[in-house]
Coordinates of N, CA, C and O in Angstrom, one line a residue:
X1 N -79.2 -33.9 10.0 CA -78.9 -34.7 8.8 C -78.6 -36.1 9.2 O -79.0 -37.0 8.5
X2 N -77.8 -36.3 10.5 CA -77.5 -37.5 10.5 C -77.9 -37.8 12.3 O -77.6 -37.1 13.2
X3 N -78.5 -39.0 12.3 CA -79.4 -39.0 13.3 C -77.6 -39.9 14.5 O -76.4 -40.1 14.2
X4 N -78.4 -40.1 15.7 CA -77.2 -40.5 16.7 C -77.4 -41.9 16.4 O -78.4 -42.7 16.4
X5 N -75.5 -42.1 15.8 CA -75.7 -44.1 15.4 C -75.6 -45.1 16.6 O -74.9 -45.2 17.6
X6 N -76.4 -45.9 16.1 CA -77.1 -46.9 17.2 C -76.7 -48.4 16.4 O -77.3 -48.9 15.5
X7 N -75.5 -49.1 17.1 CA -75.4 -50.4 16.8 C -74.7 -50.3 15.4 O -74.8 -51.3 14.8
X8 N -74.1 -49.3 14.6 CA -73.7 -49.5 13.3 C -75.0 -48.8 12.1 O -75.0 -49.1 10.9
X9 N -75.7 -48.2 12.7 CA -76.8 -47.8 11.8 C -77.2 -46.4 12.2 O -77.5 -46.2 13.3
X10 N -77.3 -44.9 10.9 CA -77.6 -44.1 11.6 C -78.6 -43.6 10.3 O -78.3 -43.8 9.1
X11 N -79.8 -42.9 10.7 CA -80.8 -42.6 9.7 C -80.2 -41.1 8.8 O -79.4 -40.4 9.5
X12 N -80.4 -40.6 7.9 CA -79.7 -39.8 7.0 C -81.1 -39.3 6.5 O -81.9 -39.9 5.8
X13 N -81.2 -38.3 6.8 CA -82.0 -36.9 6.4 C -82.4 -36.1 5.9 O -82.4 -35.2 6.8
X14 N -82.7 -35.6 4.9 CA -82.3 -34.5 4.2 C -84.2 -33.7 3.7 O -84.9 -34.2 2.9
X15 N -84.3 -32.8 4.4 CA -85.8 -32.4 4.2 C -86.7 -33.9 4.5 O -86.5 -34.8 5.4
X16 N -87.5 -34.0 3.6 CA -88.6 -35.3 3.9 C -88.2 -36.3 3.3 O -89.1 -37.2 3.4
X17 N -86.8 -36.9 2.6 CA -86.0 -37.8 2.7 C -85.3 -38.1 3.6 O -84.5 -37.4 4.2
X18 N -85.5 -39.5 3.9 CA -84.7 -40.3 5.1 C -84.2 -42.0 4.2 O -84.6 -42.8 3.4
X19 N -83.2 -41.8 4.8 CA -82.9 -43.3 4.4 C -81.9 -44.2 5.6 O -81.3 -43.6 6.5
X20 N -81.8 -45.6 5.5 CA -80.8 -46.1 7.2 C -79.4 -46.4 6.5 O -79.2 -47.2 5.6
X21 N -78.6 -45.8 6.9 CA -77.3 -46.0 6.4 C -76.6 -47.3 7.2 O -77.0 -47.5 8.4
X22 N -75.8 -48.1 6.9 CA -75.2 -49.0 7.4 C -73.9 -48.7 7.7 O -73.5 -47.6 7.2
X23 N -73.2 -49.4 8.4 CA -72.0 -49.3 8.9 C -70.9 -50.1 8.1 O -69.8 -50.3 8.4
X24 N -71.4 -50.4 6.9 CA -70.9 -50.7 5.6 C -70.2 -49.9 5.0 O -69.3 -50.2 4.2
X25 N -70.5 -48.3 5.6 CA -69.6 -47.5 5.1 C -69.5 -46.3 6.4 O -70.3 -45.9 7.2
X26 N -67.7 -46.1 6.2 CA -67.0 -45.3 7.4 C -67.8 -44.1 7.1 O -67.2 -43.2 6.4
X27 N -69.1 -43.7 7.4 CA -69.8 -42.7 7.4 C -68.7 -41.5 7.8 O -68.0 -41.1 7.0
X28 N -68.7 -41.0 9.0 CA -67.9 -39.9 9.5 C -66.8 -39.3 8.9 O -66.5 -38.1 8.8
X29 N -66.0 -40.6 8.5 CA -64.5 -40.4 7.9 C -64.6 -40.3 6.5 O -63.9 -39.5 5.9
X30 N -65.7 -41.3 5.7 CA -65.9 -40.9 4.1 C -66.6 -40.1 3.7 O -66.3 -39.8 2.5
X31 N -67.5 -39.5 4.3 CA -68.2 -38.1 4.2 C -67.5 -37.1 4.2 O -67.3 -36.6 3.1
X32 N -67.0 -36.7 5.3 CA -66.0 -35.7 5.9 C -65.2 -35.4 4.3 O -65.4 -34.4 3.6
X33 N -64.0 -37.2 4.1 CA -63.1 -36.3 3.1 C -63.9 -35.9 2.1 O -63.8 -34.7 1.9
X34 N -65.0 -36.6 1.2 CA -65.2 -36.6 0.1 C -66.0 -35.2 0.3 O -66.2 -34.5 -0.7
X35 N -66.4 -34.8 1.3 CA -66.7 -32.7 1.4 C -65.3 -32.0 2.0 O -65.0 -30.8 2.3
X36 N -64.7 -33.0 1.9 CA -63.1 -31.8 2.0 C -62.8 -31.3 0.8 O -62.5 -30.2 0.4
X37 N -62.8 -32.7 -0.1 CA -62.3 -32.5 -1.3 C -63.1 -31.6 -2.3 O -62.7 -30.8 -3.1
X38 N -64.5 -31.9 -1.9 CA -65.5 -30.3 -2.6 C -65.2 -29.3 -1.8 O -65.7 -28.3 -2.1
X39 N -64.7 -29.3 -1.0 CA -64.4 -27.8 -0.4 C -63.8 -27.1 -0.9 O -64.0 -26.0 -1.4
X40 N -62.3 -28.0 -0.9 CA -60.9 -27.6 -1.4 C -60.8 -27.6 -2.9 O -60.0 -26.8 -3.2
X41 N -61.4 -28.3 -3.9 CA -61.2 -28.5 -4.9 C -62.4 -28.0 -6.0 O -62.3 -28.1 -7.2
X42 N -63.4 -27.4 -5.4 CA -64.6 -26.9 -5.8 C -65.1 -27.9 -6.6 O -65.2 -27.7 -7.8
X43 N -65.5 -29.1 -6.1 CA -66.0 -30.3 -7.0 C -67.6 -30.4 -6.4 O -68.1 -29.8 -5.4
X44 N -68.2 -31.2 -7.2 CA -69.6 -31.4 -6.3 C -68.9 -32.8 -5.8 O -68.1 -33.5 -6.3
X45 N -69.9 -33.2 -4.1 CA -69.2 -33.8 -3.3 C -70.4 -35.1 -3.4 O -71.5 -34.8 -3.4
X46 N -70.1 -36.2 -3.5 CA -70.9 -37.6 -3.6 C -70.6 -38.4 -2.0 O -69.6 -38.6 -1.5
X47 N -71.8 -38.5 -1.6 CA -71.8 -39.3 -0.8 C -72.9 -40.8 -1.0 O -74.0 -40.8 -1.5
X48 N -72.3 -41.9 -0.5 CA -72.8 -42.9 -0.6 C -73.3 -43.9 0.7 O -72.5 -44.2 1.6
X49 N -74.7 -44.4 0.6 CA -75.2 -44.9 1.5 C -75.9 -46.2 1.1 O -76.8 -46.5 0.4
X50 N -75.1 -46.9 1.7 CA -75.3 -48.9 2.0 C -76.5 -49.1 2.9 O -76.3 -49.4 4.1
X51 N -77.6 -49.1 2.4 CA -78.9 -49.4 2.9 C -78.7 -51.4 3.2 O -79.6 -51.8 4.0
X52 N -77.6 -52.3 2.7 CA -77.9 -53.2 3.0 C -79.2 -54.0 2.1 O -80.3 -54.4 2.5
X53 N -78.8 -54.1 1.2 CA -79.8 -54.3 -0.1 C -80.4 -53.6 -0.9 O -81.2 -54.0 -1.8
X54 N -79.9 -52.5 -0.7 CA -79.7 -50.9 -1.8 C -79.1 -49.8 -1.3 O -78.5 -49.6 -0.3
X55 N -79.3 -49.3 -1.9 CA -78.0 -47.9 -2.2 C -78.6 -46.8 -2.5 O -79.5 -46.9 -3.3
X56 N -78.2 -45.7 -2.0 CA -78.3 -44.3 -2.0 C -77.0 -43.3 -2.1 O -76.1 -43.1 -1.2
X57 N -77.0 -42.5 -3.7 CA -76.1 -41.8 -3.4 C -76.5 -40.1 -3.3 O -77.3 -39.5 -4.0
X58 N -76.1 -39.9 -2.9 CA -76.1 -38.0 -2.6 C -75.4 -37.5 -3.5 O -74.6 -38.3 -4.1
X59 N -75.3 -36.5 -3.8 CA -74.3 -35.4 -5.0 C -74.9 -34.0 -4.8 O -76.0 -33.5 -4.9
X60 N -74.0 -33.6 -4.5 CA -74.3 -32.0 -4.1 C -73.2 -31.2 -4.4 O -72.0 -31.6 -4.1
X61 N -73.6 -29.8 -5.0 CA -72.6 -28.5 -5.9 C -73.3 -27.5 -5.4 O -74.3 -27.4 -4.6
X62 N -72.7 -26.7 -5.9 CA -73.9 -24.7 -5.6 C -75.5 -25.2 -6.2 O -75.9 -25.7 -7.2
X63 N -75.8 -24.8 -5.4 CA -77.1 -24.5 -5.4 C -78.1 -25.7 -5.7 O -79.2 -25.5 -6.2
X64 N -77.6 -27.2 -5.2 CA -78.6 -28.3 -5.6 C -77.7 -29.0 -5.2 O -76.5 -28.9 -5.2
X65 N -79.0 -30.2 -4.9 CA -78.2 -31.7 -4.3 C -79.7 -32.4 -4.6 O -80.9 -32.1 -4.5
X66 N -78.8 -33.8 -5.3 CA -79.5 -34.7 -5.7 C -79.1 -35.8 -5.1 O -78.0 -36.2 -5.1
X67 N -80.6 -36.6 -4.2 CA -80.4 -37.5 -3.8 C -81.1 -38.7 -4.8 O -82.3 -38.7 -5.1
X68 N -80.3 -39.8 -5.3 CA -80.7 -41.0 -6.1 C -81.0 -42.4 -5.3 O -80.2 -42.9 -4.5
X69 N -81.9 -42.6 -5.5 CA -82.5 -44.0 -4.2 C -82.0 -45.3 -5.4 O -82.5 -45.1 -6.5
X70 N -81.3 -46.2 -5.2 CA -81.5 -47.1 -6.1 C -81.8 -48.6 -5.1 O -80.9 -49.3 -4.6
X71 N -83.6 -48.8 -5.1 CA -84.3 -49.5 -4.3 C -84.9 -50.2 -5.1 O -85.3 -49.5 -6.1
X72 N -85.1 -51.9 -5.2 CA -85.8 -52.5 -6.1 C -87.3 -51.7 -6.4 O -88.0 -51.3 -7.3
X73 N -87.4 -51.8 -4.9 CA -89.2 -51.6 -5.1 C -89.6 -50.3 -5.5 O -90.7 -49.9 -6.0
X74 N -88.5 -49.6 -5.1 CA -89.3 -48.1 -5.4 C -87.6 -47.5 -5.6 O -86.8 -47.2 -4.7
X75 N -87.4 -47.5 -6.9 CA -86.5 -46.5 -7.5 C -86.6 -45.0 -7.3 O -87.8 -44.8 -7.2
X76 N -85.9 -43.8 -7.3 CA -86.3 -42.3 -7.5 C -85.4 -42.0 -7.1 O -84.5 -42.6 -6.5
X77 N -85.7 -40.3 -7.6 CA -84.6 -39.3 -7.5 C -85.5 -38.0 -7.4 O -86.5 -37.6 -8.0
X78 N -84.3 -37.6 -6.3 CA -85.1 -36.3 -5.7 C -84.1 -35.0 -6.1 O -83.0 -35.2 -5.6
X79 N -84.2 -33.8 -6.6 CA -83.7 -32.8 -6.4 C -84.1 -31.2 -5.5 O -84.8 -30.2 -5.8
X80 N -83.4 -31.3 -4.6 CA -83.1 -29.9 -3.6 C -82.7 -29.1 -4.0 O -81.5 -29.0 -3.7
X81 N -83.3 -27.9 -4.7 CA -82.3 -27.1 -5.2 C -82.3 -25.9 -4.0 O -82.1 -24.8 -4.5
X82 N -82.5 -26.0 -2.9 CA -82.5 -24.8 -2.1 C -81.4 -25.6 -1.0 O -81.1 -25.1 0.0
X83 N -80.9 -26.7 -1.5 CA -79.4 -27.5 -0.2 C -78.5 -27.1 -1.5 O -78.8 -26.8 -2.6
X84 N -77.3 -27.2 -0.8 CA -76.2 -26.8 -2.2 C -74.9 -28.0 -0.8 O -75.2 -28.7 0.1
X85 N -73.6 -27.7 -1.2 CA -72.9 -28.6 -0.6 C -72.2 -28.2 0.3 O -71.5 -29.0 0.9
X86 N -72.2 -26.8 0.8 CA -71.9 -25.9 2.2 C -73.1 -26.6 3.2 O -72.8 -27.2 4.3
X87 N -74.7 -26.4 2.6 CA -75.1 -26.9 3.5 C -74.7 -28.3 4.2 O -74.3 -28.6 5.3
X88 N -75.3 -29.3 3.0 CA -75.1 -30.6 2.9 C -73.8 -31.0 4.3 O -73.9 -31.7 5.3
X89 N -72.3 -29.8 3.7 CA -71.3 -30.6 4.6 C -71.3 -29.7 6.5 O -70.8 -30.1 7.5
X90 N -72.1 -28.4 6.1 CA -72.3 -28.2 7.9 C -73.2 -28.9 8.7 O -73.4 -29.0 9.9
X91 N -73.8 -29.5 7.7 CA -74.9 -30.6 8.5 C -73.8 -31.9 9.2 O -73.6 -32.2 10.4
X92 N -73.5 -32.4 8.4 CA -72.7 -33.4 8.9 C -71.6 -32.8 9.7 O -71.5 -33.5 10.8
X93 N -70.9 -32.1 9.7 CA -69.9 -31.7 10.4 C -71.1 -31.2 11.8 O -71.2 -32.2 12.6
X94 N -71.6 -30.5 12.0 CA -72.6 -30.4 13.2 C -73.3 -31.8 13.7 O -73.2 -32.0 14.9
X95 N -73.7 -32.5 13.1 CA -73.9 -33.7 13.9 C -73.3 -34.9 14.0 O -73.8 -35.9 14.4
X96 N -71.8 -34.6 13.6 CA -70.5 -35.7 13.9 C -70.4 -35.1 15.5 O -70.5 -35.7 16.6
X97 N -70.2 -33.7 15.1 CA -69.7 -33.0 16.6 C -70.7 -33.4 17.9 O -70.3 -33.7 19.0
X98 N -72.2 -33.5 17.5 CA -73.2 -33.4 18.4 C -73.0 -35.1 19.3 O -73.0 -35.2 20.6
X99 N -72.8 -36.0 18.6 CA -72.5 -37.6 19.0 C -71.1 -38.0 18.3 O -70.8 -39.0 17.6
X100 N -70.4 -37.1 18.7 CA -69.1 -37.6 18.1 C -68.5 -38.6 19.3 O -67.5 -39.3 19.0
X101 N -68.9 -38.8 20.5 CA -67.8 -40.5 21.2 C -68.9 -41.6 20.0 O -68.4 -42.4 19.3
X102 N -69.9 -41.4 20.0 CA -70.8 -42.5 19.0 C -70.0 -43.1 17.9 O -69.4 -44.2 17.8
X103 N -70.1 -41.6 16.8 CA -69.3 -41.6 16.0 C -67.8 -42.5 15.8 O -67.5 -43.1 14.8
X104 N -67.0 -42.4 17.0 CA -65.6 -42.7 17.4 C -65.8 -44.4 17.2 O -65.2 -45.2 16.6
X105 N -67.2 -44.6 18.4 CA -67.6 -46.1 18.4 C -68.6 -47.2 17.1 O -69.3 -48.2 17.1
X106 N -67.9 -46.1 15.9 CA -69.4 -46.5 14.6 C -70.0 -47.6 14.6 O -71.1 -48.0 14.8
X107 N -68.9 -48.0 14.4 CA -69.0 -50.1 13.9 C -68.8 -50.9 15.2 O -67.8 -51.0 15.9
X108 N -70.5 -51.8 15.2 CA -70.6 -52.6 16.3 C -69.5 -53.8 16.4 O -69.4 -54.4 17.5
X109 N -68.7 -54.0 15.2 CA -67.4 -54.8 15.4 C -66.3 -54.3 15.4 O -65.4 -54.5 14.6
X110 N -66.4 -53.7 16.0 CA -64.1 -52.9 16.3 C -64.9 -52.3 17.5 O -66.2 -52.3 17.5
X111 N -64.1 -51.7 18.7 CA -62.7 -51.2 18.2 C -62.0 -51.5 20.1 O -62.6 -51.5 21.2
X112 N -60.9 -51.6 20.0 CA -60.7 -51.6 21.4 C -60.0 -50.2 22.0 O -59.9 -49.3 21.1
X113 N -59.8 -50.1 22.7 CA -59.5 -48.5 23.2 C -58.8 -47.6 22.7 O -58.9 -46.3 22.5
X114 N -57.6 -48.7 22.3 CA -56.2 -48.1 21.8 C -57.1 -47.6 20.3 O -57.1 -46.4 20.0
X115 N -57.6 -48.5 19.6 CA -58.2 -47.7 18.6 C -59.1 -47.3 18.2 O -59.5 -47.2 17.0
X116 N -59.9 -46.7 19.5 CA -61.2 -45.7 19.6 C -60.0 -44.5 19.6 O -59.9 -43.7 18.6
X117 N -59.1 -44.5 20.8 CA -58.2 -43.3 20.9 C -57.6 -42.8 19.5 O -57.6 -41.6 19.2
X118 N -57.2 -43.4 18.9 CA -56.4 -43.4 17.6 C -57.4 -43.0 16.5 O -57.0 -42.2 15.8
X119 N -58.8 -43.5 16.3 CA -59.7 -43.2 15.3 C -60.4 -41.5 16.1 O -60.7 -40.5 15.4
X120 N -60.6 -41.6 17.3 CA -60.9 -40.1 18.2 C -59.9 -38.5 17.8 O -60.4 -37.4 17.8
X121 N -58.7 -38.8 17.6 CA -58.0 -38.3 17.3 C -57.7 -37.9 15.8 O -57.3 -36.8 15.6
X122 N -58.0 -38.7 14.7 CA -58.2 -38.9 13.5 C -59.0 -37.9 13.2 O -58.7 -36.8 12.6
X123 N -60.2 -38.4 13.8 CA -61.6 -37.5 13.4 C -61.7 -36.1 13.4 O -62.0 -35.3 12.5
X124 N -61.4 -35.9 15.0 CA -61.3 -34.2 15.5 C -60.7 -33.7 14.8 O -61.2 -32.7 14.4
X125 N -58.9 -34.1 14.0 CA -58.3 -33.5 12.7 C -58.9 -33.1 11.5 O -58.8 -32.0 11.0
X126 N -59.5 -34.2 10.9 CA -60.6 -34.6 10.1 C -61.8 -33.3 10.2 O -62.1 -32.7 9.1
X127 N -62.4 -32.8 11.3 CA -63.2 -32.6 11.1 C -62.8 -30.9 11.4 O -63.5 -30.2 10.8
X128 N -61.8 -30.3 12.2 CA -61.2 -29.2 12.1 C -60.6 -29.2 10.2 O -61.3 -28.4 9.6
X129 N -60.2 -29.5 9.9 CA -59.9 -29.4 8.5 C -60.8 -29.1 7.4 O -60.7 -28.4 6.5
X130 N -62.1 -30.1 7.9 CA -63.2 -29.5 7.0 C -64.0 -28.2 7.6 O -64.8 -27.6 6.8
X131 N -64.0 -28.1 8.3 CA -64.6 -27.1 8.9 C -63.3 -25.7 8.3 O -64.0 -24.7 7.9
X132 N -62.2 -25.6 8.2 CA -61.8 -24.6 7.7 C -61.7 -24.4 6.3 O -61.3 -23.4 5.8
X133 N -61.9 -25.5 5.6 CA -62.2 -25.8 3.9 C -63.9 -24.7 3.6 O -64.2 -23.7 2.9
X134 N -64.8 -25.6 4.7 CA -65.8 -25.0 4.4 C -65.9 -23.4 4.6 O -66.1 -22.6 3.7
X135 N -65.8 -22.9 6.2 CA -65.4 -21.0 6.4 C -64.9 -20.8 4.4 O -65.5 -20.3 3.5
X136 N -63.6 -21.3 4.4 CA -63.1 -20.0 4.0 C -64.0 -20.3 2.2 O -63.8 -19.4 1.3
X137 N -64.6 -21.3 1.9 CA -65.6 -21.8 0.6 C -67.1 -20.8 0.9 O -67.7 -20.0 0.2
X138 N -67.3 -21.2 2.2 CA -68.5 -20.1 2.4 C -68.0 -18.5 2.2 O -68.3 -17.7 1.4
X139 N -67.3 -18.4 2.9 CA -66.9 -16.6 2.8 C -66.6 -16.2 1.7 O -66.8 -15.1 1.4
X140 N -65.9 -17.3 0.7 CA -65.7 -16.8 -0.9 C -66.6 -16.6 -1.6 O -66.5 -15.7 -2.5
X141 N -68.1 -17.6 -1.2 CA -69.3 -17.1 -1.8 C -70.0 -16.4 -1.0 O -71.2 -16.5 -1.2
X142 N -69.8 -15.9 -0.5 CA -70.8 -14.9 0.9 C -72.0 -15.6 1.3 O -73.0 -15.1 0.9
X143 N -72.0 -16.5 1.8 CA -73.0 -17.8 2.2 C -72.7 -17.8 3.9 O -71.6 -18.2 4.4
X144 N -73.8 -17.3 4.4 CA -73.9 -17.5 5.6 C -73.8 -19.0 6.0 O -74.5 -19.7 5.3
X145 N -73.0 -19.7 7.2 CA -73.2 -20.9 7.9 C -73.6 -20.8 9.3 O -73.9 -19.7 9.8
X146 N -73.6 -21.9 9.9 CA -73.8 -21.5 11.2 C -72.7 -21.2 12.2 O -71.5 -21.6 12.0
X147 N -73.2 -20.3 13.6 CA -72.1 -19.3 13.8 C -71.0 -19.9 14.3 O -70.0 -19.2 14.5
X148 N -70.9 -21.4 14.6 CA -69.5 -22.1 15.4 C -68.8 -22.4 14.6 O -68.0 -23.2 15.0
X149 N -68.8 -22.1 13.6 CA -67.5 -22.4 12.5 C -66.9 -20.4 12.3 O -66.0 -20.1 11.6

C-alpha cells in the first residue's frame, strides 16, 4: 500500500490506484491514529493525501473504501468494495514495519537524532497499539489478517 519514502514522498496504492503523497502530511503517525480510532471506536477511518496541488482522501468501513481524487484535470472516485478498513489499516501497519528507519526519517527537513530516537520510539508504540486495536476488531468479525499480528 505504501511504497518505501524517498526524500519526503511515498506512492500510495490501493489495487490499480496510485497517487504521490507528500510529506505535507505525518503519513505514519496520521494514518496509524486515525485507523486506531476506527479500530477502537468502530468509525470508518479517513485518510488524507497532499499530492502538492491536489488532494486525495481515502474513507474506509466494513466492506468498502472509497478513494476520492480531488485533481483539477481529472477529478474521480473510486469504490472498492472487496478492501474494507482492517484491510486498508494491515496494509499500512505492514509497510510502516517493512521501512520503518525510513519512516522514522519522513521529512527531508527534520530531524536530528535526539528526535529520530524520540519519534522511533513514538511510532513502535503507535504501531503495537494499532495492531492490537486491529487483532481484537478482526477476531470480533472473524476476518482473517495476516499471520504476524
Amino acid at each position: 500500500m505504501l511504497s518505501k519514502p524517498k526524500d519526503g514522498w511515498t506512492t500510495v496504492s490501493i489495487e490499480d490506484f496510485e497517487s504521490e503523497a507528500s510529506y505535507l502530511v505525518d503519513i505514519p503517525f496520521d494514518w496509524l491514529n486515525a485507523c486506531l480510532t476506527g479500530m477502537v471506536n468502530k468509525v470508518p477511518i479517513t485518510l488524507f493525501i497532499d499530492e502538492e496541488g491536489s488532494e486525495v482522501f481515502i474513507v474506509s468501513y466494513y466492506d468498502v473504501t472509497h478513494v476520492i481524487v480531488d485533481r483539477a484535470d481529472l477529478p474521480e472516485s473510486i469504490t472498492y468494495r472487496n478492501i474494507d478498513f482492517m484491510d486498508i489499516t494491515n496494509g499500512i501497519i505492514e509497510d510502516i514495519k517493512l521501512y520503518f528507519e525510513d519512516w522514522v526519517r519522513w521529512s527531508p527537513y527534520e530531524d536530528t537524532e535526539e528526535e529520530c530516537k524520540i519519534r522511533s520510539v513514538h511510532l513502535k508504540k503507535l504501531i503495537k497499539e494499532t495492531e492490537k486495536a486491529l487483532k481484537k476488531e478482526a477476531e470480533r468479525c472473524n476476518k482473517r489478517i495476516f499471520a504476524s499480528l
